[in-house]
């Protein structure tokens, strides 16, 4: 958003020319996210402690895990806020790939929220089952993969060619299997 608000003023104020550089906007997005986390983090954690939004630990688990009981849960709320605000402020919001990334981030955040919410409601350490969680993650990743695959008709900067670091002349064109790679990477990274 700031890119579209301030970069056009570069003719009047030459310093605004820096908004065209992605490195400048990335650095300021990171600083903005850090400030949001530092300012909202302690307040959110205290608020969650006050309303008793803490984790429940299985009794049959190791005794060392029992000390985690009551640790505030739903920290993904802070993470998602610290991603959304800097992205809206500093990214090129007309780029459809930004919206795909935000969709995946918040859809996965919603899955985590549902999981934590169920744990809090049931007052035990059983939220979504692994099957439910994987199914939702796969559906979100598949939607993102399909969105990326069909964007070329709008934006011609999509390629199914995978290149490998340090292998200069080796590239693999995955074609439609690229969507499967997207699903594997998104679900794998989310679960890791």
PDB file of C-alpha atoms in Angstrom:
ATOM      1  CA  UNK A   1       0.000   0.000   0.000  1.00  0.00           C
ATOM      2  CA  UNK A   2       2.778   2.444   0.875  1.00  0.00           C
ATOM      3  CA  UNK A   3       4.391   1.571  -2.459  1.00  0.00           C
ATOM      4  CA  UNK A   4       1.341   2.875  -4.328  1.00  0.00           C
ATOM      5  CA  UNK A   5       0.892   5.852  -2.016  1.00  0.00           C
ATOM      6  CA  UNK A   6       4.468   7.113  -1.762  1.00  0.00           C
ATOM      7  CA  UNK A   7       6.392   5.857  -4.811  1.00  0.00           C
ATOM      8  CA  UNK A   8       4.379   8.073  -7.235  1.00  0.00           C
ATOM      9  CA  UNK A   9       5.612  11.096  -5.241  1.00  0.00           C
ATOM     10  CA  UNK A  10       9.244  10.356  -6.184  1.00  0.00           C
ATOM     11  CA  UNK A  11       9.203  13.227  -8.695  1.00  0.00           C
ATOM     12  CA  UNK A  12       8.399  15.688  -5.902  1.00  0.00           C
ATOM     13  CA  UNK A  13      10.391  14.070  -3.080  1.00  0.00           C
ATOM     14  CA  UNK A  14      13.282  12.075  -4.521  1.00  0.00           C
ATOM     15  CA  UNK A  15      13.690  10.030  -1.310  1.00  0.00           C
ATOM     16  CA  UNK A  16      10.475   8.169  -2.110  1.00  0.00           C
ATOM     17  CA  UNK A  17      12.310   6.476  -4.978  1.00  0.00           C
ATOM     18  CA  UNK A  18      13.501   3.837  -2.460  1.00  0.00           C
ATOM     19  CA  UNK A  19       9.980   2.358  -2.378  1.00  0.00           C
ATOM     20  CA  UNK A  20      10.605   0.715  -5.741  1.00  0.00           C
ATOM     21  CA  UNK A  21      13.299  -1.510  -4.192  1.00  0.00           C
ATOM     22  CA  UNK A  22      11.975  -4.753  -2.804  1.00  0.00           C
ATOM     23  CA  UNK A  23      14.924  -4.957  -0.390  1.00  0.00           C
ATOM     24  CA  UNK A  24      13.914  -1.637   1.188  1.00  0.00           C
ATOM     25  CA  UNK A  25      10.279  -2.722   1.547  1.00  0.00           C
ATOM     26  CA  UNK A  26      11.288  -6.164   2.858  1.00  0.00           C
ATOM     27  CA  UNK A  27      13.535  -4.679   5.528  1.00  0.00           C
ATOM     28  CA  UNK A  28      10.825  -2.282   6.686  1.00  0.00           C
ATOM     29  CA  UNK A  29       8.216  -5.052   6.638  1.00  0.00           C
ATOM     30  CA  UNK A  30      10.482  -7.107   8.934  1.00  0.00           C
ATOM     31  CA  UNK A  31      10.968  -4.132  11.257  1.00  0.00           C
ATOM     32  CA  UNK A  32       7.211  -3.486  11.294  1.00  0.00           C
ATOM     33  CA  UNK A  33       6.497  -7.144  12.109  1.00  0.00           C
ATOM     34  CA  UNK A  34       9.070  -7.088  14.905  1.00  0.00           C
ATOM     35  CA  UNK A  35       7.571  -3.925  16.410  1.00  0.00           C
ATOM     36  CA  UNK A  36       4.063  -5.371  16.251  1.00  0.00           C
ATOM     37  CA  UNK A  37       5.280  -8.545  17.975  1.00  0.00           C
ATOM     38  CA  UNK A  38       7.148  -6.601  20.668  1.00  0.00           C
ATOM     39  CA  UNK A  39       4.233  -4.262  21.333  1.00  0.00           C
ATOM     40  CA  UNK A  40       1.294  -6.685  21.066  1.00  0.00           C
ATOM     41  CA  UNK A  41       3.062  -9.865  22.255  1.00  0.00           C
ATOM     42  CA  UNK A  42       3.319  -9.178  25.993  1.00  0.00           C
ATOM     43  CA  UNK A  43      -0.181  -7.656  26.074  1.00  0.00           C
ATOM     44  CA  UNK A  44      -1.704 -10.648  24.217  1.00  0.00           C
ATOM     45  CA  UNK A  45       0.085 -13.227  26.376  1.00  0.00           C
ATOM     46  CA  UNK A  46      -1.034 -11.502  29.571  1.00  0.00           C
ATOM     47  CA  UNK A  47      -4.591 -11.211  28.260  1.00  0.00           C
ATOM     48  CA  UNK A  48      -4.674 -14.921  27.415  1.00  0.00           C
ATOM     49  CA  UNK A  49      -3.336 -15.805  30.860  1.00  0.00           C
ATOM     50  CA  UNK A  50      -5.981 -13.624  32.468  1.00  0.00           C
ATOM     51  CA  UNK A  51      -8.843 -15.309  30.613  1.00  0.00           C
ATOM     52  CA  UNK A  52      -7.184 -18.710  31.140  1.00  0.00           C
ATOM     53  CA  UNK A  53      -6.540 -19.674  27.529  1.00  0.00           C
ATOM     54  CA  UNK A  54      -3.847 -22.180  28.473  1.00  0.00           C
ATOM     55  CA  UNK A  55      -2.766 -25.536  27.136  1.00  0.00           C
ATOM     56  CA  UNK A  56      -4.025 -28.792  28.522  1.00  0.00           C
ATOM     57  CA  UNK A  57      -1.426 -31.538  28.904  1.00  0.00           C
ATOM     58  CA  UNK A  58      -2.240 -35.244  28.744  1.00  0.00           C
ATOM     59  CA  UNK A  59      -1.950 -36.938  32.094  1.00  0.00           C
ATOM     60  CA  UNK A  60      -0.388 -40.039  30.537  1.00  0.00           C
ATOM     61  CA  UNK A  61       2.443 -37.967  29.020  1.00  0.00           C
ATOM     62  CA  UNK A  62       5.873 -37.392  30.566  1.00  0.00           C
ATOM     63  CA  UNK A  63       5.890 -35.566  33.904  1.00  0.00           C
ATOM     64  CA  UNK A  64       8.262 -32.965  32.483  1.00  0.00           C
ATOM     65  CA  UNK A  65       5.450 -31.861  30.137  1.00  0.00           C
ATOM     66  CA  UNK A  66       3.103 -31.179  33.060  1.00  0.00           C
ATOM     67  CA  UNK A  67       4.904 -27.896  33.766  1.00  0.00           C
ATOM     68  CA  UNK A  68       3.641 -26.642  30.374  1.00  0.00           C
ATOM     69  CA  UNK A  69       0.045 -26.766  31.610  1.00  0.00           C
ATOM     70  CA  UNK A  70      -1.531 -23.338  31.445  1.00  0.00           C
ATOM     71  CA  UNK A  71       0.956 -21.985  28.879  1.00  0.00           C
ATOM     72  CA  UNK A  72      -1.067 -19.543  26.745  1.00  0.00           C
ATOM     73  CA  UNK A  73      -2.187 -21.022  23.457  1.00  0.00           C
ATOM     74  CA  UNK A  74      -3.392 -19.446  20.199  1.00  0.00           C
ATOM     75  CA  UNK A  75      -0.127 -17.579  19.578  1.00  0.00           C
ATOM     76  CA  UNK A  76      -0.892 -17.858  15.879  1.00  0.00           C
ATOM     77  CA  UNK A  77      -3.174 -14.850  16.304  1.00  0.00           C
ATOM     78  CA  UNK A  78      -0.143 -12.664  17.037  1.00  0.00           C
ATOM     79  CA  UNK A  79       1.855 -14.251  14.225  1.00  0.00           C
ATOM     80  CA  UNK A  80      -0.926 -13.665  11.697  1.00  0.00           C
ATOM     81  CA  UNK A  81      -1.401 -10.039  12.769  1.00  0.00           C
ATOM     82  CA  UNK A  82       2.383  -9.508  12.545  1.00  0.00           C
ATOM     83  CA  UNK A  83       2.255 -10.886   8.993  1.00  0.00           C
ATOM     84  CA  UNK A  84      -0.913  -9.182   7.743  1.00  0.00           C
ATOM     85  CA  UNK A  85      -0.174  -5.580   8.720  1.00  0.00           C
ATOM     86  CA  UNK A  86       3.394  -5.404   7.307  1.00  0.00           C
ATOM     87  CA  UNK A  87       2.313  -7.219   4.142  1.00  0.00           C
ATOM     88  CA  UNK A  88      -0.553  -4.815   3.502  1.00  0.00           C
ATOM     89  CA  UNK A  89       1.698  -1.837   4.269  1.00  0.00           C
ATOM     90  CA  UNK A  90       4.873  -2.799   2.400  1.00  0.00           C
ATOM     91  CA  UNK A  91       4.069  -5.392  -0.300  1.00  0.00           C
ATOM     92  CA  UNK A  92       2.872  -4.810  -3.835  1.00  0.00           C
ATOM     93  CA  UNK A  93      -0.794  -5.477  -3.031  1.00  0.00           C
ATOM     94  CA  UNK A  94      -1.749  -5.633  -6.704  1.00  0.00           C
ATOM     95  CA  UNK A  95       0.429  -8.731  -7.133  1.00  0.00           C
ATOM     96  CA  UNK A  96      -1.906 -11.770  -7.063  1.00  0.00           C
ATOM     97  CA  UNK A  97       0.843 -13.967  -5.608  1.00  0.00           C
ATOM     98  CA  UNK A  98       0.799 -11.820  -2.454  1.00  0.00           C
ATOM     99  CA  UNK A  99      -2.897 -12.635  -2.027  1.00  0.00           C
ATOM    100  CA  UNK A 100      -2.244 -16.358  -2.559  1.00  0.00           C
ATOM    101  CA  UNK A 101       0.440 -16.274   0.133  1.00  0.00           C
ATOM    102  CA  UNK A 102      -1.888 -14.410   2.503  1.00  0.00           C
ATOM    103  CA  UNK A 103      -4.686 -16.884   1.760  1.00  0.00           C
ATOM    104  CA  UNK A 104      -2.475 -19.869   2.607  1.00  0.00           C
ATOM    105  CA  UNK A 105      -1.094 -18.183   5.726  1.00  0.00           C
ATOM    106  CA  UNK A 106      -4.492 -17.301   7.121  1.00  0.00           C
ATOM    107  CA  UNK A 107      -6.161 -20.546   6.074  1.00  0.00           C
ATOM    108  CA  UNK A 108      -3.439 -22.495   7.886  1.00  0.00           C
ATOM    109  CA  UNK A 109      -3.793 -20.059  10.796  1.00  0.00           C
ATOM    110  CA  UNK A 110      -7.533 -20.809  10.846  1.00  0.00           C
ATOM    111  CA  UNK A 111      -6.793 -24.538  10.961  1.00  0.00           C
ATOM    112  CA  UNK A 112      -4.510 -23.940  13.960  1.00  0.00           C
ATOM    113  CA  UNK A 113      -7.159 -21.743  15.587  1.00  0.00           C
ATOM    114  CA  UNK A 114      -9.830 -24.442  15.170  1.00  0.00           C
ATOM    115  CA  UNK A 115      -7.428 -27.024  16.627  1.00  0.00           C
ATOM    116  CA  UNK A 116      -6.599 -24.839  19.653  1.00  0.00           C
ATOM    117  CA  UNK A 117     -10.224 -23.793  20.133  1.00  0.00           C
ATOM    118  CA  UNK A 118     -11.365 -27.413  20.250  1.00  0.00           C
ATOM    119  CA  UNK A 119      -8.680 -28.164  22.836  1.00  0.00           C
ATOM    120  CA  UNK A 120      -9.898 -25.290  24.978  1.00  0.00           C
ATOM    121  CA  UNK A 121     -13.567 -26.241  24.667  1.00  0.00           C
ATOM    122  CA  UNK A 122     -12.937 -29.919  25.488  1.00  0.00           C
ATOM    123  CA  UNK A 123     -10.465 -28.916  28.228  1.00  0.00           C
ATOM    124  CA  UNK A 124      -8.016 -31.624  27.182  1.00  0.00           C
ATOM    125  CA  UNK A 125      -5.239 -32.076  24.641  1.00  0.00           C
ATOM    126  CA  UNK A 126      -7.437 -33.342  21.791  1.00  0.00           C
ATOM    127  CA  UNK A 127      -8.203 -30.855  19.031  1.00  0.00           C
ATOM    128  CA  UNK A 128      -8.452 -31.827  15.384  1.00  0.00           C
ATOM    129  CA  UNK A 129      -7.482 -35.360  14.453  1.00  0.00           C
ATOM    130  CA  UNK A 130      -4.435 -35.822  12.237  1.00  0.00           C
ATOM    131  CA  UNK A 131      -6.715 -36.871   9.373  1.00  0.00           C
ATOM    132  CA  UNK A 132      -8.860 -33.734   9.708  1.00  0.00           C
ATOM    133  CA  UNK A 133      -5.805 -31.481   9.913  1.00  0.00           C
ATOM    134  CA  UNK A 134      -4.053 -33.072   6.911  1.00  0.00           C
ATOM    135  CA  UNK A 135      -7.251 -32.986   4.841  1.00  0.00           C
ATOM    136  CA  UNK A 136      -7.738 -29.277   5.489  1.00  0.00           C
ATOM    137  CA  UNK A 137      -4.062 -28.519   4.836  1.00  0.00           C
ATOM    138  CA  UNK A 138      -4.110 -30.468   1.567  1.00  0.00           C
ATOM    139  CA  UNK A 139      -7.277 -28.699   0.394  1.00  0.00           C
ATOM    140  CA  UNK A 140      -5.786 -25.271   1.121  1.00  0.00           C
ATOM    141  CA  UNK A 141      -2.503 -26.200  -0.603  1.00  0.00           C
ATOM    142  CA  UNK A 142      -4.399 -27.610  -3.578  1.00  0.00           C
ATOM    143  CA  UNK A 143      -6.419 -24.386  -3.888  1.00  0.00           C
ATOM    144  CA  UNK A 144      -3.175 -22.386  -3.814  1.00  0.00           C
ATOM    145  CA  UNK A 145      -1.523 -24.678  -6.360  1.00  0.00           C
ATOM    146  CA  UNK A 146      -4.480 -24.389  -8.723  1.00  0.00           C
ATOM    147  CA  UNK A 147      -4.575 -20.612  -8.295  1.00  0.00           C
ATOM    148  CA  UNK A 148      -0.878 -20.409  -9.158  1.00  0.00           C
ATOM    149  CA  UNK A 149      -1.345 -22.749 -12.132  1.00  0.00           C
ATOM    150  CA  UNK A 150      -4.163 -20.677 -13.589  1.00  0.00           C
ATOM    151  CA  UNK A 151      -2.587 -17.263 -13.021  1.00  0.00           C
ATOM    152  CA  UNK A 152      -0.442 -17.494 -16.188  1.00  0.00           C
ATOM    153  CA  UNK A 153      -3.458 -16.552 -18.266  1.00  0.00           C
ATOM    154  CA  UNK A 154      -3.477 -13.269 -16.329  1.00  0.00           C
ATOM    155  CA  UNK A 155       0.250 -12.864 -15.518  1.00  0.00           C
ATOM    156  CA  UNK A 156       2.897 -14.482 -17.686  1.00  0.00           C
ATOM    157  CA  UNK A 157       5.466 -14.990 -14.929  1.00  0.00           C
ATOM    158  CA  UNK A 158       4.622 -18.585 -14.016  1.00  0.00           C
ATOM    159  CA  UNK A 159       6.836 -21.528 -14.806  1.00  0.00           C
ATOM    160  CA  UNK A 160       6.679 -25.213 -13.924  1.00  0.00           C
ATOM    161  CA  UNK A 161      10.445 -25.529 -14.361  1.00  0.00           C
ATOM    162  CA  UNK A 162      12.336 -26.387 -11.182  1.00  0.00           C
ATOM    163  CA  UNK A 163      15.989 -25.429 -11.050  1.00  0.00           C
ATOM    164  CA  UNK A 164      18.494 -26.793  -8.576  1.00  0.00           C
ATOM    165  CA  UNK A 165      21.149 -24.795  -6.737  1.00  0.00           C
ATOM    166  CA  UNK A 166      24.732 -25.451  -7.850  1.00  0.00           C
ATOM    167  CA  UNK A 167      23.570 -27.443 -10.901  1.00  0.00           C
ATOM    168  CA  UNK A 168      23.821 -24.812 -13.593  1.00  0.00           C
ATOM    169  CA  UNK A 169      22.410 -26.709 -16.548  1.00  0.00           C
ATOM    170  CA  UNK A 170      19.950 -29.023 -14.805  1.00  0.00           C
ATOM    171  CA  UNK A 171      16.303 -27.995 -14.799  1.00  0.00           C
ATOM    172  CA  UNK A 172      13.243 -30.178 -14.493  1.00  0.00           C
ATOM    173  CA  UNK A 173       9.918 -29.248 -16.074  1.00  0.00           C
ATOM    174  CA  UNK A 174       7.206 -30.761 -13.868  1.00  0.00           C
ATOM    175  CA  UNK A 175       4.199 -29.585 -15.889  1.00  0.00           C
ATOM    176  CA  UNK A 176       0.938 -30.358 -14.038  1.00  0.00           C
ATOM    177  CA  UNK A 177       2.897 -32.272 -11.359  1.00  0.00           C
ATOM    178  CA  UNK A 178       4.071 -28.842 -10.169  1.00  0.00           C
ATOM    179  CA  UNK A 179       0.756 -28.495  -8.317  1.00  0.00           C
ATOM    180  CA  UNK A 180       1.579 -31.712  -6.445  1.00  0.00           C
ATOM    181  CA  UNK A 181       4.976 -30.273  -5.526  1.00  0.00           C
ATOM    182  CA  UNK A 182       3.259 -27.156  -4.155  1.00  0.00           C
ATOM    183  CA  UNK A 183       0.959 -29.350  -2.037  1.00  0.00           C
ATOM    184  CA  UNK A 184       3.877 -31.410  -0.695  1.00  0.00           C
ATOM    185  CA  UNK A 185       5.920 -28.314   0.172  1.00  0.00           C
ATOM    186  CA  UNK A 186       3.065 -26.410   1.845  1.00  0.00           C
ATOM    187  CA  UNK A 187       1.761 -29.350   3.877  1.00  0.00           C
ATOM    188  CA  UNK A 188       5.293 -30.503   4.719  1.00  0.00           C
ATOM    189  CA  UNK A 189       6.413 -27.070   5.892  1.00  0.00           C
ATOM    190  CA  UNK A 190       3.230 -26.535   7.873  1.00  0.00           C
ATOM    191  CA  UNK A 191       3.563 -29.875   9.618  1.00  0.00           C
ATOM    192  CA  UNK A 192       7.314 -29.733  10.221  1.00  0.00           C
TER     193      UNK A 192
END
